[in-house]
Amino acid sequence: MNVRLIEQAEIQLKKLTQAIEQSPVSVVITDVSGTIEYVNPKFIEVTGYTLEEAIGANPRVLKSGIQSTQYYKDMWRLLASGKEWRGEFHNRKKNGELYWEWASISPIKDNDGEITHFVAVKEDITERKLAEEKLEKAYEEINLNLNKAVELHKKFMPTSMPRIEGFNLSAHYMPAQKLGGDFYNIIDFENQTLIYIVDVSGHGLDGAMLTIFLRETINHYIYEEHAKHRSLTSKGILNFIKTQCLKETILEEHFVCLLVGVLDKHTNKFSFSNAGIQIPIFIANEDGSISTLEIQGMPISYYIDPQMYEFTEIEIEMDVGSTLFIATDGLIEQENNGVPFGLHRIHTFLEKNYFKESQQQVINMNELYFKFLDGNACLDDVTFLVIQRNPKILRAWNFKINKIEDIASLEKQLSKLICCNEINMNSFFISLQEIITNAIEHGHKMNQSKIVKIDIFLFKHFLKLQVTDQGEGFDWRKRIDKKIDLENYSERGRGISLSSMCCEAIDYNEKGTTATLFFKKNNSENNLN
């Protein structure tokens, strides 16, 4: 029986020895002082040292000098405490070549728990480290290209909106990443204004170069048409862009989606042509009715047969007080917990904000979008334009007061100037009193040397009240949605909350020194009660 056990033990020992000898990783055994007593063939293959050179040597012969002395001290301190050490070595072979190893070193203990030897199992990870270095360099190059592309993109984005008589234009652009594929521009050109919005598939330097190419192509088209004394057409622009794009290799890996609009400033008519923009144009009329305009058109791409392109041109007349809302798909496709922002939110937003100036609509839409995001990452670029033909001001008044006692006199004047059947005068006067009182009490601290300016504009379907004080401003965002505190009449938020309940909408400038309130007229739909 004992013979059989011995034989089995010898077989197991032989297997273990063969496993170590044939192992694809290096195995080294040293005594407690670090003198090598055993190395397997893989160690010899990796390091270039012969068995005779390795036995009796110290593993420090492999040290390259790249890693610090403290690194090895920490390793030996851990091993001396009887614990396993794991880490990387940047070693040097016998021929001087550097290489990387991942090592696991463990103490070997006798029956009394004393450390007698150390065993190291080491894997050559040089190829992996080289691949990581290449990847890191590639990332650095990508970041460098992205930074270049960001600068290019910034330089070619509009820095301001052109002033067009009778119109109000605003835009918003937010890239999803460091650099996006969206782009827009508005060019005022003699009797016409060109507006276009671009969504290029792909990001990075190629995407930036393509948007620059598109911009320059459009500028070239404008120059050529001007030289020929011809008017711009949205369809003509798209056909020219398509022809030029398909000649260039830059389009081979990209799709270009582009919506072009041309405004005739004499007739106030807009002509639109589309190449791949999926969101319809929203039209908000002066009376608050909302409609959409869908224009079909395929994106510009090498993968589409050129014979299939047939851009259409749709013309609309911009009535007084009407607003166009144009966006790329990044807005509606953004999700929060699987729920998309969607077209319906744009529709609802315009129903509630159509009477505001384009700049304020951009601000409010941006606020709505970030509220919807709720801290989630932006999945795609978000770009939208708001184009508004100014509503006609029927009447306008302006006043200046510096003390609360003057409010009653102001209300008497306004009772004579504004017909009581035009708006809900009770709601109007509550808002007027609260906002002016806030301005004098909290903005001016009752300082009568400071003036509160009141501007009132009457339009066909609504009235706009604007109150501006000379105070330092306040953080109105924290107060505008706050519930009324009936027990704290000195609280500024009470006046804001009460005023917001009495009007259709209330906005503040960034500083908080100008409040703008809107009241729908009684002959409008959805009038205030």
Coordinates of C-alpha atoms in Angstrom, one line a residue, residues 4 53 61 119 148 209 261 279 319 323 343 367 414 450 519:
R4 CA 1.4 2.5 -4.3
E53 CA 24.1 31.9 -15.7
V61 CA 20.4 41.2 -12.9
V119 CA 8.4 31.7 -6.1
K148 CA -8.0 71.7 -34.0
M209 CA -13.7 70.0 -42.5
G261 CA -34.3 78.7 -46.7
I279 CA -37.9 67.4 -38.3
D319 CA -47.4 86.8 -41.8
T323 CA -42.6 82.3 -36.0
L343 CA -42.2 66.6 -31.6
E367 CA -34.2 75.6 -20.2
L414 CA -53.8 102.8 -17.3
K450 CA -33.6 105.1 -8.2
F519 CA -51.3 88.9 -21.0

